[in-house]
mmCIF file of C-alpha atoms in Angstrom:
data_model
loop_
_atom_site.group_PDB
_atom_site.id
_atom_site.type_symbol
_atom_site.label_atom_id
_atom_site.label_comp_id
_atom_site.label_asym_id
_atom_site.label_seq_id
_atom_site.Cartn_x
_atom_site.Cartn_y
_atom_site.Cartn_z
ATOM 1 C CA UNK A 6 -39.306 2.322 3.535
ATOM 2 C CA UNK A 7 -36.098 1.006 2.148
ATOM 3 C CA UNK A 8 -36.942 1.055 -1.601
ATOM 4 C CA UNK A 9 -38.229 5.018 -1.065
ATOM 5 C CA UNK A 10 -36.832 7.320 -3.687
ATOM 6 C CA UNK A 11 -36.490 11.192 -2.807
ATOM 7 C CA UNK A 12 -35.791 13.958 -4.986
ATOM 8 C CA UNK A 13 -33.823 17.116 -3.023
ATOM 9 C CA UNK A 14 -32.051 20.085 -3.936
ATOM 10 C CA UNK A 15 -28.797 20.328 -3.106
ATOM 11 C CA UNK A 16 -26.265 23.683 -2.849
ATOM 12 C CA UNK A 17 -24.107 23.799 -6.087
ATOM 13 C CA UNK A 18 -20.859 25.847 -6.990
ATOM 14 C CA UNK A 19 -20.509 28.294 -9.461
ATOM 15 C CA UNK A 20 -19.632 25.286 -12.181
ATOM 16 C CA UNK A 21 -22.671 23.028 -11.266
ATOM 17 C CA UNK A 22 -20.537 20.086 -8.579
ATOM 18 C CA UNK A 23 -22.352 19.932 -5.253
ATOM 19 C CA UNK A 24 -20.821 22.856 -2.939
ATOM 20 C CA UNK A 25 -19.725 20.554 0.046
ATOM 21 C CA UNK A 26 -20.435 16.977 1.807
ATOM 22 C CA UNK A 27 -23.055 19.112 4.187
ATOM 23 C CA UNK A 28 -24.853 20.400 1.334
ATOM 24 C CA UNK A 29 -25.623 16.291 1.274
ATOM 25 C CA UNK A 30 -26.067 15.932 5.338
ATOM 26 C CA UNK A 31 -28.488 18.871 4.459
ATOM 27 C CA UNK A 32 -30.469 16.992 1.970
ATOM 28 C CA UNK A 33 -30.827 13.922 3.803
ATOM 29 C CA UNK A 34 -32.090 15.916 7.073
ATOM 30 C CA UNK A 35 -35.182 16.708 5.012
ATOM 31 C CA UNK A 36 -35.976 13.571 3.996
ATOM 32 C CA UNK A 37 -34.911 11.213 6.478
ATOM 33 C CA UNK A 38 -37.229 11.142 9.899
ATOM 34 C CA UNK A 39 -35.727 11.464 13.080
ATOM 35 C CA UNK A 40 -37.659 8.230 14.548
ATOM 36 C CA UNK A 41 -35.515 6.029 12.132
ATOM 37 C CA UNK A 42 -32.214 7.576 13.725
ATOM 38 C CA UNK A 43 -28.533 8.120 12.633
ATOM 39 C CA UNK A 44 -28.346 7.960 9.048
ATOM 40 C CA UNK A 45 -25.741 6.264 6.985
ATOM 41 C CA UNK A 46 -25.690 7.570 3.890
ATOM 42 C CA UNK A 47 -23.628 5.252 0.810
ATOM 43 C CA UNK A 48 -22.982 5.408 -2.769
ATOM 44 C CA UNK A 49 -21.426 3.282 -5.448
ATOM 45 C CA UNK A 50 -17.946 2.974 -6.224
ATOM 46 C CA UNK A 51 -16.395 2.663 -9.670
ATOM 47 C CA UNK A 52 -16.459 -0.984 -8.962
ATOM 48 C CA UNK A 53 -19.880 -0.698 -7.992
ATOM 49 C CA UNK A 54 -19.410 -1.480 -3.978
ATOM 50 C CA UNK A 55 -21.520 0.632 -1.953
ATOM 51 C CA UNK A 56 -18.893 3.336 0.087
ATOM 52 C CA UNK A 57 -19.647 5.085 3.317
ATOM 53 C CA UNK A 58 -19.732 9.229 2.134
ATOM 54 C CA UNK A 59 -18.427 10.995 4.597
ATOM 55 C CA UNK A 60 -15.692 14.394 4.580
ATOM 56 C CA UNK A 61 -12.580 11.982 3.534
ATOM 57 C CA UNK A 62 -14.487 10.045 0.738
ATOM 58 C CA UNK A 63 -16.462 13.189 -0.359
ATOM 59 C CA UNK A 64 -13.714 13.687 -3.324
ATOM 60 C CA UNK A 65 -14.088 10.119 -4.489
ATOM 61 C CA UNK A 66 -17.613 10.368 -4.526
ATOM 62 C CA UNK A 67 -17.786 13.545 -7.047
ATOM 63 C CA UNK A 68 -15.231 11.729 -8.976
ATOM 64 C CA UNK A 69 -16.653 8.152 -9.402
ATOM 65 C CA UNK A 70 -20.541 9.220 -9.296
ATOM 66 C CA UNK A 71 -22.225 9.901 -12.503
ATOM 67 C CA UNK A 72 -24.072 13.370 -12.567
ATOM 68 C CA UNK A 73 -27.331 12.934 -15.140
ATOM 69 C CA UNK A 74 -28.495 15.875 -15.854
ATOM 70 C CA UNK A 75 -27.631 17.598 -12.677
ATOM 71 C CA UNK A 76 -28.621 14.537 -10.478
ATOM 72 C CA UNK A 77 -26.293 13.071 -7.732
ATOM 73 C CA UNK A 78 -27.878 9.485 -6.321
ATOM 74 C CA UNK A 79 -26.803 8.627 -2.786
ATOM 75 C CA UNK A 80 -28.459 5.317 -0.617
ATOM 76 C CA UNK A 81 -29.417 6.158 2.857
ATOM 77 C CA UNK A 82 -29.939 3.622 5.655
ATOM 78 C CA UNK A 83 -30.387 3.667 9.356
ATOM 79 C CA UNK A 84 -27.068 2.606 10.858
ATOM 80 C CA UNK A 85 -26.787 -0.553 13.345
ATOM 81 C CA UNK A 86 -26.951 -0.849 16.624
ATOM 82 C CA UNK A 87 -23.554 -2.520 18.306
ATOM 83 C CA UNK A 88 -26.779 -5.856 19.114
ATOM 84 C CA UNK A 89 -27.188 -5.599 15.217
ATOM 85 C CA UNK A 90 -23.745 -4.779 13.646
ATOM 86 C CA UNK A 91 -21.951 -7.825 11.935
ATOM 87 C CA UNK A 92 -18.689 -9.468 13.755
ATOM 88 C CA UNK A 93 -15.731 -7.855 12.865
ATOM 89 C CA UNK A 94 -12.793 -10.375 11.136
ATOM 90 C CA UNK A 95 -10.025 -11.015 13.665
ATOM 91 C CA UNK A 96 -7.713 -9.503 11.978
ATOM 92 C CA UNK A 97 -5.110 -8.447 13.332
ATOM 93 C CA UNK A 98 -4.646 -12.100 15.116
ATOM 94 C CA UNK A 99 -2.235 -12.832 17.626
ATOM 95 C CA UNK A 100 -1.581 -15.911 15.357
ATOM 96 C CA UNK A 101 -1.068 -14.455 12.417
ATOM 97 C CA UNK A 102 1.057 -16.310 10.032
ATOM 98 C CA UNK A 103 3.236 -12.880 9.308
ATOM 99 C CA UNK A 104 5.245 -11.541 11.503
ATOM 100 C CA UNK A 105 5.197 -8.335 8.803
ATOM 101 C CA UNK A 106 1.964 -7.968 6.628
ATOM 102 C CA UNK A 107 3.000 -4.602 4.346
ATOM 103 C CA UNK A 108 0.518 -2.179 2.713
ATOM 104 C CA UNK A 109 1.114 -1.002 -0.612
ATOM 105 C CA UNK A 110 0.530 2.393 -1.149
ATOM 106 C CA UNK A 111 3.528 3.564 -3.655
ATOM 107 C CA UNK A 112 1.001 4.486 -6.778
ATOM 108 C CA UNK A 113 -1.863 6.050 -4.992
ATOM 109 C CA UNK A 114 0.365 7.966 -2.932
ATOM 110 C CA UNK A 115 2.458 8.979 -5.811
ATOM 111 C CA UNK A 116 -0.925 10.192 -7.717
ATOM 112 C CA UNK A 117 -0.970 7.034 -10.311
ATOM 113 C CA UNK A 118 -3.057 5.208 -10.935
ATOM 114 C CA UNK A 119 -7.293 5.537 -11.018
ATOM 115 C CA UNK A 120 -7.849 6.011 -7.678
ATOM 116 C CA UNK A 121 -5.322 8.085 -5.488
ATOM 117 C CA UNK A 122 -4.639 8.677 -1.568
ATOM 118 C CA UNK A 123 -5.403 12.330 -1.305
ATOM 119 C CA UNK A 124 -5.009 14.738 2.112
ATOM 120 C CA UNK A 125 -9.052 13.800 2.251
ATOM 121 C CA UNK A 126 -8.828 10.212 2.673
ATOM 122 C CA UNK A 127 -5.418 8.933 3.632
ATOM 123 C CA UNK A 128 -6.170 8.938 7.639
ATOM 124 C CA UNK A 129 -9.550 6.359 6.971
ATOM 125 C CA UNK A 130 -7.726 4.385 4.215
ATOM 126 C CA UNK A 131 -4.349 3.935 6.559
ATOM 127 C CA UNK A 132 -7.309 3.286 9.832
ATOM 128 C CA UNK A 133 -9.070 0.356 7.152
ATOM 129 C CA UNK A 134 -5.411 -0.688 6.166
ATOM 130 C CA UNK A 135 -4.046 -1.318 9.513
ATOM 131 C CA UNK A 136 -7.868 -2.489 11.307
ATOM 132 C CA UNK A 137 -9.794 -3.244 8.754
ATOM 133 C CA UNK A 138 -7.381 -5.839 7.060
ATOM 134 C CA UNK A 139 -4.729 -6.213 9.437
ATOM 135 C CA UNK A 140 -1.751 -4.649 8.022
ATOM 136 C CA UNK A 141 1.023 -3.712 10.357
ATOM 137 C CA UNK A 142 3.276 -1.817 7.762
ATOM 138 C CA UNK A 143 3.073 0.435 4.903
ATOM 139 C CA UNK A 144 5.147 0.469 1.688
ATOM 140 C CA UNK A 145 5.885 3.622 0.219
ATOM 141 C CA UNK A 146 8.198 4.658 -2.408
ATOM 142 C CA UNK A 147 11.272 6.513 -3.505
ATOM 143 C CA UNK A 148 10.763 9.124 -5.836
ATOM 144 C CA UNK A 149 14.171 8.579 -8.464
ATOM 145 C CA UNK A 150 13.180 11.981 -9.672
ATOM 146 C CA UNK A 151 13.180 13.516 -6.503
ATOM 147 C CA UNK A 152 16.034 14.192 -4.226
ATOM 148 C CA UNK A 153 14.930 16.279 -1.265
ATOM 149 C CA UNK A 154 12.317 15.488 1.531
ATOM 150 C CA UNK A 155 10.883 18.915 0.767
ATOM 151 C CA UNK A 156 10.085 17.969 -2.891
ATOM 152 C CA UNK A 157 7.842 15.184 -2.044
ATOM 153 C CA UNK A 158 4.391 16.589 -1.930
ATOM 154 C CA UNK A 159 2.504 16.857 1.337
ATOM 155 C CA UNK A 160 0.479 13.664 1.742
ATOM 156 C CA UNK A 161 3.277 11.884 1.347
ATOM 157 C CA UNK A 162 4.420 13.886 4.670
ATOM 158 C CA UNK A 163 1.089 13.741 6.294
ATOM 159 C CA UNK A 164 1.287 9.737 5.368
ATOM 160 C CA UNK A 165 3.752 8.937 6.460
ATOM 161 C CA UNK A 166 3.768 10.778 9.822
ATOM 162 C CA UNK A 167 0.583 8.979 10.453
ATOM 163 C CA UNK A 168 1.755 5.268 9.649
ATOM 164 C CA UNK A 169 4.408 6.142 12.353
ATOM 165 C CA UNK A 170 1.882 7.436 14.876
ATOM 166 C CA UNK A 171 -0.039 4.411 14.879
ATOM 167 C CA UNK A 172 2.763 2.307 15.146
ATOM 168 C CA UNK A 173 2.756 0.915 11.535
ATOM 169 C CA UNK A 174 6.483 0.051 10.058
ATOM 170 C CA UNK A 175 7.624 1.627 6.676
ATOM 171 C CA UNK A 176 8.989 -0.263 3.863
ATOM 172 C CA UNK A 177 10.651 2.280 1.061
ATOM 173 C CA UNK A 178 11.468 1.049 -1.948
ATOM 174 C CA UNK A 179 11.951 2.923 -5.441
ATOM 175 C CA UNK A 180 8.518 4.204 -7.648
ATOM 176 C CA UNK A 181 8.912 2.646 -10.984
ATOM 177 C CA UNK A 182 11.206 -0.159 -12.502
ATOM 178 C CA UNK A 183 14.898 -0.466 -13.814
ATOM 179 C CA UNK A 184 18.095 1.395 -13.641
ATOM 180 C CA UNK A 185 16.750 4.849 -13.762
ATOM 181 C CA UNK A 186 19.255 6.113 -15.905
ATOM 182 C CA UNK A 187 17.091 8.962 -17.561
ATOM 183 C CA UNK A 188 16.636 10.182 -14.101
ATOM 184 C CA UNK A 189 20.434 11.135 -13.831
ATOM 185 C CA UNK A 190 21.123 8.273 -11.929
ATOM 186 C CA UNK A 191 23.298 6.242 -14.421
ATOM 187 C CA UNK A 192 26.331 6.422 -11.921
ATOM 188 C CA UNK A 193 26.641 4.471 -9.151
ATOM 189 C CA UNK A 194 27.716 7.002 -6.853
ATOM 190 C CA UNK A 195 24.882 9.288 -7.881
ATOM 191 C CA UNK A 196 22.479 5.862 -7.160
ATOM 192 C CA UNK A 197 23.715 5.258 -3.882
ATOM 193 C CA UNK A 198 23.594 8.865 -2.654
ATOM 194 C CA UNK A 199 19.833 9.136 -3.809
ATOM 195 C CA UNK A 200 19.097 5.975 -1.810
ATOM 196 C CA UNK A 201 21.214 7.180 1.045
ATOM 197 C CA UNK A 202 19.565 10.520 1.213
ATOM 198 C CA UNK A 203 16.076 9.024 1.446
ATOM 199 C CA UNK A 204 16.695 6.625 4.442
ATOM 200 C CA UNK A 205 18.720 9.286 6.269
ATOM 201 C CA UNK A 206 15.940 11.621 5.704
ATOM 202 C CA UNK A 207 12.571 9.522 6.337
ATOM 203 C CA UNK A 208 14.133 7.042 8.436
ATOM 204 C CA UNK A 209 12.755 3.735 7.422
ATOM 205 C CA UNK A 210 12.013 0.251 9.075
ATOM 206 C CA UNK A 211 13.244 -1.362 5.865
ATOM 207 C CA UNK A 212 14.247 -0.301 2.224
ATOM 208 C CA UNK A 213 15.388 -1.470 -0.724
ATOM 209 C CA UNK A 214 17.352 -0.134 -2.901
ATOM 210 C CA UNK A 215 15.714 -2.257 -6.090
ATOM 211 C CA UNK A 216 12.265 -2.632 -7.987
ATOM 212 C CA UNK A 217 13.026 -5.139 -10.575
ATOM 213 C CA UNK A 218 16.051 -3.302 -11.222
ATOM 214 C CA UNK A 219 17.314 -5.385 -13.889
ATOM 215 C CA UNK A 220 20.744 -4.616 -13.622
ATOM 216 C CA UNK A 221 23.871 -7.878 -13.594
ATOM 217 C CA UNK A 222 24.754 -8.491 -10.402
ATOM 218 C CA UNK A 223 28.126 -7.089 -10.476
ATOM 219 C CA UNK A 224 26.109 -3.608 -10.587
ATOM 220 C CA UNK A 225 23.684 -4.911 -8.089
ATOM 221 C CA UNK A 226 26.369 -5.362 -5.590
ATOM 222 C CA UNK A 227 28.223 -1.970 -5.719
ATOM 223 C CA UNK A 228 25.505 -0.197 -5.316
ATOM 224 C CA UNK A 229 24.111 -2.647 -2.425
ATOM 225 C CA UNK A 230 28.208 -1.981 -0.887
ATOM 226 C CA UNK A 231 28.135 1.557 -1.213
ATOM 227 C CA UNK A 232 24.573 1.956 0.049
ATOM 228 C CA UNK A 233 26.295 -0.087 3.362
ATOM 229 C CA UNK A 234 29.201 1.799 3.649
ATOM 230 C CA UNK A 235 27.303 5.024 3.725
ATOM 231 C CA UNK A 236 24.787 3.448 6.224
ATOM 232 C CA UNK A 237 27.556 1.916 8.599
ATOM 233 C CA UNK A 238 27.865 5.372 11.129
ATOM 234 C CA UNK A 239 23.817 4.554 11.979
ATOM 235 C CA UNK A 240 24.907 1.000 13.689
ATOM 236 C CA UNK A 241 21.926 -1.138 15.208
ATOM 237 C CA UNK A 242 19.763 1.810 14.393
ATOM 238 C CA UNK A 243 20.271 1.264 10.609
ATOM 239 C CA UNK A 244 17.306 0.240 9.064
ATOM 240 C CA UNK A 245 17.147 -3.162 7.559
ATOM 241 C CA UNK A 246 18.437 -3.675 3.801
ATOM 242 C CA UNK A 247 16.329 -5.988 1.381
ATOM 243 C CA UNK A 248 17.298 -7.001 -2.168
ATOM 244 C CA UNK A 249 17.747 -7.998 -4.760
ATOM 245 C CA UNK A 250 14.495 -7.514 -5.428
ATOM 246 C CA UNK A 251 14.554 -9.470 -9.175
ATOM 247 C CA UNK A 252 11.334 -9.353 -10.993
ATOM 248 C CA UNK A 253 11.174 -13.542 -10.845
ATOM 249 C CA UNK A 254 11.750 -16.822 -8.365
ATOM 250 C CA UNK A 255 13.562 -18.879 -10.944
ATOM 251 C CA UNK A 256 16.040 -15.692 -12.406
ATOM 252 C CA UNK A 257 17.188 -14.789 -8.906
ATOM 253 C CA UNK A 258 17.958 -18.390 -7.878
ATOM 254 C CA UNK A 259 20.357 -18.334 -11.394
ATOM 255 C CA UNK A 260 21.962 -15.586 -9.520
ATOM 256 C CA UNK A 261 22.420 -17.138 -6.124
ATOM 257 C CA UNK A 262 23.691 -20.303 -7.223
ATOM 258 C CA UNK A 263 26.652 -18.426 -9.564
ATOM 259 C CA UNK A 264 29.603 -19.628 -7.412
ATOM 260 C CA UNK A 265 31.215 -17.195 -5.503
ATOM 261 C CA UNK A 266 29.528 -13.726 -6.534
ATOM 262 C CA UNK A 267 26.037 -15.751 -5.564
ATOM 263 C CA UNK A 268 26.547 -16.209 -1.812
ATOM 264 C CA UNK A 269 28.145 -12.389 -2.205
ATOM 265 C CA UNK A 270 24.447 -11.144 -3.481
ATOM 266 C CA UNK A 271 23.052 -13.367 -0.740
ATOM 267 C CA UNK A 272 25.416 -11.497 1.837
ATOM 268 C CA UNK A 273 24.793 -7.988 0.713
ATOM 269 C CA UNK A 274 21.795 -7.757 2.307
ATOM 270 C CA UNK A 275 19.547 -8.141 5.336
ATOM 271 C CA UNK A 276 16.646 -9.521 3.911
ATOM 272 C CA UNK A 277 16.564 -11.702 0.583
ATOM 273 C CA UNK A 278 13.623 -11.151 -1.747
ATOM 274 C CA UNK A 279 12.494 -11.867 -5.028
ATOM 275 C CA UNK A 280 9.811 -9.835 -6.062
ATOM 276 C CA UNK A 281 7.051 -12.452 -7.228
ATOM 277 C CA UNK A 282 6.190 -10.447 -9.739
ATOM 278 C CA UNK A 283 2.725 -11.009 -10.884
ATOM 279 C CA UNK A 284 2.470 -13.937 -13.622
ATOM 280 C CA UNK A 285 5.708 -15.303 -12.622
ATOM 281 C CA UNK A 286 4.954 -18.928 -13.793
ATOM 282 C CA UNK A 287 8.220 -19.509 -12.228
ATOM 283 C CA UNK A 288 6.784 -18.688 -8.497
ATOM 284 C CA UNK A 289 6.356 -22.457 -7.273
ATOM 285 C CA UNK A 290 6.650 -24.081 -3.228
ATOM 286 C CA UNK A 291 9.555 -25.625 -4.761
ATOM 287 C CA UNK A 292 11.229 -22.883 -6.237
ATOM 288 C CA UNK A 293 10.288 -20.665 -3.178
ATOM 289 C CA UNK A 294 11.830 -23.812 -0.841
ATOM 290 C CA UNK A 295 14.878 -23.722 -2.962
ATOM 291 C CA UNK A 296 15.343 -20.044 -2.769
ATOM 292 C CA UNK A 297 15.208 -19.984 1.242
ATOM 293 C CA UNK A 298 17.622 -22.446 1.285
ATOM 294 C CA UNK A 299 20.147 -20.249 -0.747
ATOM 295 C CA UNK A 300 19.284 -17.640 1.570
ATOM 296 C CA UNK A 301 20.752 -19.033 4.504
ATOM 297 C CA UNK A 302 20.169 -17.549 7.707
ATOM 298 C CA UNK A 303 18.683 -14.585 6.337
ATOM 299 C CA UNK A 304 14.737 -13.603 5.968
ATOM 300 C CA UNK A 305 12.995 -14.622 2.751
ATOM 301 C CA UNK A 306 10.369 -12.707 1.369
ATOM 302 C CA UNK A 307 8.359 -12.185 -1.382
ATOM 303 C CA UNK A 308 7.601 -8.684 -2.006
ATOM 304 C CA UNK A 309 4.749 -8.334 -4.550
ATOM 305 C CA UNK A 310 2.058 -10.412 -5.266
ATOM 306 C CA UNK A 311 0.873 -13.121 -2.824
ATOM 307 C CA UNK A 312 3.805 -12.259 -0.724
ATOM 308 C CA UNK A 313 4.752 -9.920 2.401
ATOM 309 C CA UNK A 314 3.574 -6.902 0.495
ATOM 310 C CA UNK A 315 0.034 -6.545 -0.432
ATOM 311 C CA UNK A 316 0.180 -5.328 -3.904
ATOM 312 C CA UNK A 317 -2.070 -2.128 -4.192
ATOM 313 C CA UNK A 318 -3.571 -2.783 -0.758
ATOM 314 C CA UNK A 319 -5.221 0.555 -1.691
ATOM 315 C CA UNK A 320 -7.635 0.261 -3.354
ATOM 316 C CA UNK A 321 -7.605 -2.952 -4.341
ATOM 317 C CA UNK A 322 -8.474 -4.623 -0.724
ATOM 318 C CA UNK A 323 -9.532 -1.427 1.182
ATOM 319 C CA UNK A 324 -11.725 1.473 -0.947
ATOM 320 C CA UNK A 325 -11.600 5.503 0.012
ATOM 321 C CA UNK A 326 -13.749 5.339 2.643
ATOM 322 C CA UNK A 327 -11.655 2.912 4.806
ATOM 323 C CA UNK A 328 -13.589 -0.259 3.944
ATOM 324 C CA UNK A 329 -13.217 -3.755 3.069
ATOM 325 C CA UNK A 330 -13.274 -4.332 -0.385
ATOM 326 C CA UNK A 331 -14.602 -7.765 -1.902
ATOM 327 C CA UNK A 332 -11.095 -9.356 -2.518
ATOM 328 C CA UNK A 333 -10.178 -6.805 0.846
ATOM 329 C CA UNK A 334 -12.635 -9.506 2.484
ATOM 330 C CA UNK A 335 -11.483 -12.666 0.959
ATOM 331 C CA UNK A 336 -7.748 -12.035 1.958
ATOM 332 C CA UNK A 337 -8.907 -10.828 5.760
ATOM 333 C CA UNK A 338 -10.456 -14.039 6.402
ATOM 334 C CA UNK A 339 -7.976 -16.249 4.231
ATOM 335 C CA UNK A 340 -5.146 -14.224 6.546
ATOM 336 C CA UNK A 341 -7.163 -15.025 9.916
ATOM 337 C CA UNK A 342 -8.067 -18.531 9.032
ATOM 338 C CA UNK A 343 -4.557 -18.954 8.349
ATOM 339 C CA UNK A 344 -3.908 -17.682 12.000
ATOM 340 C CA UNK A 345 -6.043 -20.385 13.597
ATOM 341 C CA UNK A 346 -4.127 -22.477 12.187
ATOM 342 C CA UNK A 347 -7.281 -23.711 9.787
ATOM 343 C CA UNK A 348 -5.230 -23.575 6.675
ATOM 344 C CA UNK A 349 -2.506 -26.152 5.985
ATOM 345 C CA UNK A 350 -0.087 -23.928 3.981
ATOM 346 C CA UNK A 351 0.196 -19.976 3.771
#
């Protein structure tokens, strides 16, 4: 019955962990009778959600589970038929208010952070991304301390390689904040060829060259010009340029409505953003209104919080095992209801 609690042995390594996610399939097949059929077996998150084990989450589950005194717990249930299974969101919709809804991965990729995207999970969390909460584009970053595609470490490969196979697009932008001058980058010439390097090298949809860089503008736009120039021999094919990327709404409209050197910083690149940082007080419908009409013809986004980019997609809206999270679940529907047309803003 469903509140049944069994006690198993399970196959340990030399140091005590469980040996493997079979030595778990193992225990369960003792317990769990045939009649009831395919088992599902769970167990709680750090955030106390109840995660499908399986191989990819496996590592998150000896990380985040609490061994007492040599004991693993795990939930097991019979898994639904397709008459009994719950409706899936419609997400992606057809009508979805964004033409681009990005993923970001940049600090779980990178290994920051609590919980990370390992060679384990990063196929079911990119599958949960994409079909789970209807993301059609990843953003990954650009390592300022690394300079060759051979330094990056493999699931960043593996990763990416995958976003592309499934058709997601790839938004690169740098990991961490500022000028990265203690990362020998205090020259201009040395920043642009870092950027360059990456985008010739990985090929993105779109990049920017900023992440709150809070540099003056004057700096801003050399880099943004030399980044171009270098860029220019890829023609159409050149992926699309987004900046300035300034932490706040209010700050970068100071900048675009300098005369002269403001429609210059609007006109160095593709897409205008401010990065809607979160807590930017500033981050108002009329600021945002007022900022898309100094951008002119071009794209507005916001690239953070609440914006294009889904801050920390993982593993704030989907967990390690592919899944929904709570807030995961509250943005799905608020995106599809939003598609419908049921919402009167988004």
């Amino acid at each position: 019955c469903s509140d049944t609690v069994h006690r198993v042995r399970v196959a340990a390594d030399e140091a005590g962990a469980l040996a493997s996610y079979e030595a778990i399939e193992e225990a369960v097949a003792k317990v769990w009778p045939p009649e009831n059929g395919e088992a599902v077996i769970k167990y709680l998150d750090d955030e106390d959600d109840l995660c499908v084990l399986c191989p990819p989450t496996f590592p998150d589950f000896l990380a985040v589970s609490a061994c007492k005194e040599g004991k693993y717990r795990v939930v097991i249930s019979a898994k639904e038929t397709d008459s009994q299974a719950e409706p899936s969101l419609a997400v992606p919709s057809p009508t979805s208010p964004f033409r681009y809804l990005f993923a970001d991965i940049k600090r779980p990729l990178a290994g920051l952070g609590g919980k990370h995207i390992t060679l384990d999970n990063y196929e079911v969390v990119l599958a949960g991304l994409q079909e789970q909460l209807g993301c059609n584009a990843v953003r990954v970053y650009i390592d300022p301390k690394l300079r060759e595609a051979s330094e990056y470490p493999p699931v960043y490969h593996e990763a990416y390689a995958l976003a592309r196979k499934r058709g997601m697009l790839i938004f690169a932008n740098p990991l961490g904040t500022g000028a990265f001058k203690d990362c020998g980058l205090g020259a201009i010439e040395d920043y642009v060829a870092w950027i360059v390097e990456h985008v010739k090298t990985w090929k993105p949809d779109f990049f920017c060259p900023f992440n709150e860089p809070g540099m003056p503008s004057k700096r801003l736009l050399k880099i943004a010009a030399g980044v171009r120039e270098a860029l220019s021999d890829a023609g159409p094919s050149a992926p699309r340029m987004v900046g300035p990327d300034v932490q706040k709404v209010e700050p970068t409209i100071g900048r675009f409505e300098v005369p002269g050197e403001g429609e210059e910083l609007v006109n160095a690149f593709d897409i205008v953003t401010a990065h809607n940082a979160e807590g930017d007080e500033t981050a108002t419908v009329a600021a945002w209104r007022r900022l898309a009409t100094l951008s002119g013809e071009h794209e507005c986004w916001a690239t953070e919080t609440h914006g294009r980019v889904l801050y920390l997609a993982f593993p704030k809206c989907v967990g390690p095992n592919g899944k929904l999270t709570a807030k995961g679940k509250e943005i799905a529907e608020g995106l599809a209801a939003a598609g419908r047309g049921d919402m009167a803003e988004c």
